[in-house]
Tab-separated table of C-alpha atoms in Angstrom:
chain	number	residue	atom	x	y	z
A	13	ASP	CA	112.177	185.583	39.382
A	14	GLY	CA	113.703	188.086	36.952
A	15	GLY	CA	114.172	191.589	38.170
A	16	ILE	CA	116.385	194.369	39.397
A	17	THR	CA	117.892	194.372	42.858
A	18	GLN	CA	119.134	197.522	44.515
A	19	SER	CA	121.017	197.482	47.765
A	20	PRO	CA	121.037	198.719	50.407
A	21	LYS	CA	117.509	200.089	50.770
A	22	TYR	CA	118.725	202.789	53.167
A	23	LEU	CA	122.198	204.276	53.268
A	24	PHE	CA	123.770	206.919	55.442
A	25	ARG	CA	126.820	208.892	54.464
A	26	LYS	CA	129.082	211.134	56.468
A	27	GLU	CA	130.262	214.383	54.992
A	28	GLY	CA	133.267	213.862	52.717
A	29	GLN	CA	132.655	210.166	52.177
A	30	ASN	CA	132.129	208.333	48.932
A	31	VAL	CA	129.410	205.687	48.910
A	32	THR	CA	128.518	203.069	46.321
A	33	LEU	CA	124.987	201.955	45.512
A	34	SER	CA	124.553	198.511	44.063
A	35	CYS	CA	122.309	197.584	41.134
A	36	GLU	CA	122.041	194.064	39.715
A	37	GLN	CA	119.659	192.756	37.046
A	38	ASN	CA	118.973	189.265	35.771
A	39	LEU	CA	116.708	190.316	32.908
A	40	ASN	CA	119.517	190.053	30.335
A	41	HIS	CA	118.950	193.702	29.445
A	42	ASP	CA	121.666	195.562	27.576
A	43	ALA	CA	120.789	199.041	28.838
A	44	MET	CA	120.937	200.224	32.438
A	45	TYR	CA	120.202	203.600	34.033
A	46	TRP	CA	120.524	205.540	37.253
A	47	TYR	CA	117.982	208.167	38.268
A	48	ARG	CA	117.615	210.463	41.204
A	49	GLN	CA	114.256	211.512	42.649
A	50	ASP	CA	113.822	214.494	44.950
A	51	PRO	CA	110.574	215.364	46.753
A	52	GLY	CA	107.981	216.821	44.387
A	53	GLN	CA	110.160	216.240	41.367
A	54	GLY	CA	110.297	213.717	38.598
A	55	LEU	CA	113.109	211.309	37.929
A	56	ARG	CA	116.311	212.873	36.662
A	57	LEU	CA	118.853	210.816	34.738
A	58	ILE	CA	122.333	210.591	36.268
A	59	TYR	CA	124.125	208.073	34.048
A	60	TYR	CA	123.161	205.389	31.589
A	61	SER	CA	124.880	202.509	29.842
A	62	GLN	CA	123.784	200.858	26.621
A	63	ILE	CA	126.492	198.198	26.574
A	64	VAL	CA	129.181	196.698	28.795
A	65	ASN	CA	132.259	198.900	29.294
A	66	ASP	CA	130.469	201.966	27.971
A	67	PHE	CA	128.350	204.620	29.691
A	68	GLN	CA	127.189	208.192	29.126
A	69	LYS	CA	126.400	211.121	31.368
A	70	GLY	CA	122.802	212.031	31.937
A	71	ASP	CA	121.426	215.413	32.926
A	72	ILE	CA	122.900	215.557	36.434
A	73	ALA	CA	126.144	213.521	36.334
A	74	GLU	CA	128.305	215.923	38.354
A	75	GLY	CA	129.479	214.353	41.613
A	76	TYR	CA	128.643	210.807	40.499
A	77	SER	CA	130.571	208.004	38.827
A	78	VAL	CA	129.599	204.592	37.425
A	79	SER	CA	131.139	201.467	35.971
A	80	ARG	CA	129.745	198.731	33.731
A	81	GLU	CA	132.162	195.835	33.873
A	82	LYS	CA	129.438	193.204	33.660
A	83	LYS	CA	126.130	193.177	31.832
A	84	GLU	CA	124.264	192.419	35.056
A	85	SER	CA	125.784	195.126	37.229
A	86	PHE	CA	125.805	198.938	37.154
A	87	PRO	CA	127.048	200.371	40.476
A	88	LEU	CA	126.747	204.091	41.199
A	89	THR	CA	129.258	205.934	43.377
A	90	VAL	CA	128.125	209.133	45.030
A	91	THR	CA	131.319	211.076	45.599
A	92	SER	CA	132.110	213.783	48.124
A	93	ALA	CA	131.911	216.244	45.226
A	94	GLN	CA	128.120	215.786	45.138
A	95	LYS	CA	127.004	218.667	47.351
A	96	ASN	CA	123.417	217.622	47.830
A	97	PRO	CA	123.364	213.820	47.795
A	98	THR	CA	120.286	213.247	49.966
A	99	ALA	CA	117.724	211.707	47.606
A	100	PHE	CA	116.010	208.533	46.475
A	101	TYR	CA	118.115	206.711	43.882
A	102	LEU	CA	116.547	204.423	41.320
A	103	CYS	CA	118.222	201.965	38.982
A	104	ALA	CA	116.518	200.685	35.834
A	105	SER	CA	117.216	198.439	32.877
A	106	SER	CA	115.680	197.883	29.466
A	107	ILE	CA	116.051	196.148	26.149
A	108	ALA	CA	117.888	198.384	23.698
A	109	GLY	CA	115.701	200.555	21.498
A	110	SER	CA	113.657	203.734	21.639
A	111	GLY	CA	110.456	203.543	23.622
A	112	GLN	CA	111.282	200.261	25.339
A	113	PRO	CA	109.846	200.213	28.867
A	114	GLN	CA	112.396	200.481	31.619
A	115	HIS	CA	112.140	198.155	34.594
A	116	PHE	CA	113.022	199.654	37.938
A	117	GLY	CA	114.446	198.423	41.203
A	118	ASP	CA	112.917	199.480	44.522
A	119	GLY	CA	115.445	202.225	45.112
A	120	THR	CA	118.017	203.271	47.693
A	121	ARG	CA	117.379	206.191	50.009
A	122	LEU	CA	120.608	208.027	50.766
A	123	SER	CA	120.844	210.384	53.712
A	124	ILE	CA	123.677	212.520	55.045
A	125	LEU	CA	124.642	212.267	58.701
B	19	ASP	CA	113.789	223.290	29.443
B	20	GLN	CA	111.059	220.826	30.384
B	21	GLN	CA	110.248	218.639	27.439
B	22	VAL	CA	107.379	216.958	29.252
B	23	LYS	CA	105.103	218.619	31.796
B	24	GLN	CA	102.481	217.357	34.190
B	25	ASN	CA	100.788	220.513	35.381
B	26	SER	CA	98.552	218.932	38.001
B	27	PRO	CA	100.554	217.795	41.028
B	28	SER	CA	97.582	215.995	42.526
B	29	LEU	CA	94.160	214.598	41.700
B	30	SER	CA	91.464	213.201	43.956
B	31	VAL	CA	88.761	210.906	42.543
B	32	GLN	CA	85.972	208.850	44.034
B	33	GLU	CA	86.155	205.087	43.681
B	34	GLY	CA	84.316	203.892	40.566
B	35	ARG	CA	84.671	207.189	38.721
B	36	ILE	CA	87.067	208.042	35.920
B	37	SER	CA	90.559	209.399	36.640
B	38	ILE	CA	92.152	211.522	33.930
B	39	LEU	CA	95.842	212.331	34.179
B	40	ASN	CA	97.377	214.781	31.738
B	41	CYS	CA	100.769	215.361	30.212
B	42	ASP	CA	101.983	218.008	27.746
B	43	TYR	CA	105.121	217.785	25.654
B	44	THR	CA	107.112	220.196	23.535
B	45	ASN	CA	108.850	218.091	20.890
B	46	SER	CA	106.700	216.767	18.061
B	47	MET	CA	109.413	214.251	17.107
B	48	PHE	CA	108.875	211.822	20.004
B	49	ASP	CA	108.135	208.314	18.759
B	50	TYR	CA	106.676	206.855	21.931
B	51	PHE	CA	104.986	207.995	25.092
B	52	LEU	CA	104.933	205.939	28.276
B	53	TRP	CA	103.095	206.015	31.588
B	54	TYR	CA	104.500	204.735	34.858
B	55	LYS	CA	102.906	204.243	38.255
B	56	LYS	CA	104.850	204.622	41.495
B	57	TYR	CA	104.023	203.724	45.068
B	58	PRO	CA	105.971	205.329	47.951
B	59	ALA	CA	109.421	203.853	48.604
B	60	GLU	CA	109.188	201.641	45.512
B	61	GLY	CA	110.439	201.914	41.967
B	62	PRO	CA	108.069	202.968	39.183
B	63	THR	CA	106.313	200.233	37.256
B	64	PHE	CA	105.495	200.486	33.577
B	65	LEU	CA	101.787	200.861	32.932
B	66	ILE	CA	101.052	201.512	29.279
B	67	SER	CA	102.589	203.170	26.229
B	68	ILE	CA	101.505	204.547	22.900
B	69	SER	CA	103.281	204.994	19.593
B	70	SER	CA	103.143	208.377	17.902
B	71	ILE	CA	101.390	206.798	14.926
B	72	LYS	CA	98.362	205.968	17.062
B	73	ASP	CA	95.908	208.151	18.917
B	74	LYS	CA	94.625	205.605	21.410
B	75	ASN	CA	95.859	202.523	23.217
B	76	GLU	CA	93.803	200.528	25.675
B	77	ASP	CA	94.759	197.922	28.267
B	78	GLY	CA	91.993	196.863	30.596
B	79	ARG	CA	90.972	199.798	32.768
B	80	PHE	CA	93.752	201.975	31.372
B	81	THR	CA	93.532	203.952	28.138
B	82	VAL	CA	96.069	206.428	26.832
B	83	PHE	CA	95.038	209.095	24.338
B	84	LEU	CA	97.463	211.046	22.187
B	85	ASN	CA	96.583	214.387	20.620
B	86	LYS	CA	99.542	215.236	18.428
B	87	SER	CA	98.231	218.589	17.231
B	88	ALA	CA	97.906	219.757	20.831
B	89	LYS	CA	101.054	217.891	21.961
B	90	HIS	CA	98.973	216.414	24.727
B	91	LEU	CA	98.804	212.974	26.279
B	92	SER	CA	96.238	211.701	28.751
B	93	LEU	CA	95.772	208.541	30.798
B	94	HIS	CA	92.240	207.475	31.647
B	95	ILE	CA	91.560	204.999	34.424
B	96	VAL	CA	88.033	203.682	34.618
B	97	PRO	CA	86.679	202.601	36.969
B	98	SER	CA	89.140	203.991	39.500
B	99	GLN	CA	90.014	201.771	42.456
B	100	PRO	CA	91.681	202.582	45.799
B	101	GLY	CA	94.714	200.519	44.716
B	102	ASP	CA	95.242	202.999	41.894
B	103	SER	CA	96.307	205.602	44.452
B	104	ALA	CA	99.905	206.349	43.491
B	105	VAL	CA	102.042	208.868	41.641
B	106	TYR	CA	101.777	208.663	37.849
B	107	PHE	CA	104.588	209.779	35.558
B	108	CYS	CA	104.533	210.281	31.826
B	109	ALA	CA	107.826	209.711	30.022
B	110	VAL	CA	109.258	210.207	26.540
B	111	PRO	CA	112.438	209.001	24.783
B	112	PRO	CA	114.423	212.078	23.661
B	113	GLY	CA	116.064	211.849	20.260
B	114	ASN	CA	114.559	208.387	19.846
B	115	THR	CA	117.190	206.986	22.216
B	116	ASP	CA	117.011	204.410	24.975
B	117	LYS	CA	116.799	207.200	27.566
B	118	LEU	CA	113.569	208.492	29.045
B	119	ILE	CA	112.639	211.967	30.232
B	120	PHE	CA	110.053	211.916	33.001
B	121	GLY	CA	107.435	214.451	33.943
B	122	THR	CA	107.180	215.656	37.528
B	123	GLY	CA	104.310	213.295	38.299
B	124	THR	CA	100.686	213.558	39.414
B	125	ARG	CA	99.629	212.071	42.732
B	126	LEU	CA	96.296	210.300	42.345
B	127	GLN	CA	94.183	209.565	45.380
B	128	VAL	CA	91.126	207.352	44.952
B	129	PHE	CA	88.775	207.567	47.924
B	130	PRO	CA	85.836	205.291	48.790
């Protein structure tokens, strides 16, 4: 089955720790994205990548970092510089091109201990 | 600066009736408009889209209407079913890029 896999589903972080969220897709999509969802809010774009070894900041990139070493993988690191990391994180991928539907994983819920 | 707004945070509809979800946008240059459906603790799933050159697109029980003069988008679900209960997001690609900007969502509840 083609799709996007995010792991883990739940993640706990201590203050001052960096954590990495995994996102893997087998849809052969060029573009990948990371979003954050907070209660009562829409999805806000953190980072996106249109091609391997290249990525751009979204609207709320501060305190996050990404890499795109392989087409299938787009891990997100939540650094200690992110002051309010508790949220639901969603990874997506799409074919390149405006208006192409993005396909989402089932998300990772990050909480601070 | 919200480029896409969903002003109704929630909507409650009886099973079998029509559900109408609304979305307003500010930029007349958007090429496409998309609707997503999201269940709790899951990722959104793509529902239906419409090109800016059309004013209506239909897929089964789902129809999206685009009113460019009013910069308004609506999703009609008819007949509504309990399984349609979810949060619905409209989304647009800014600057005709691969990115999407999402509205804040409308929670639809379909009751028997």
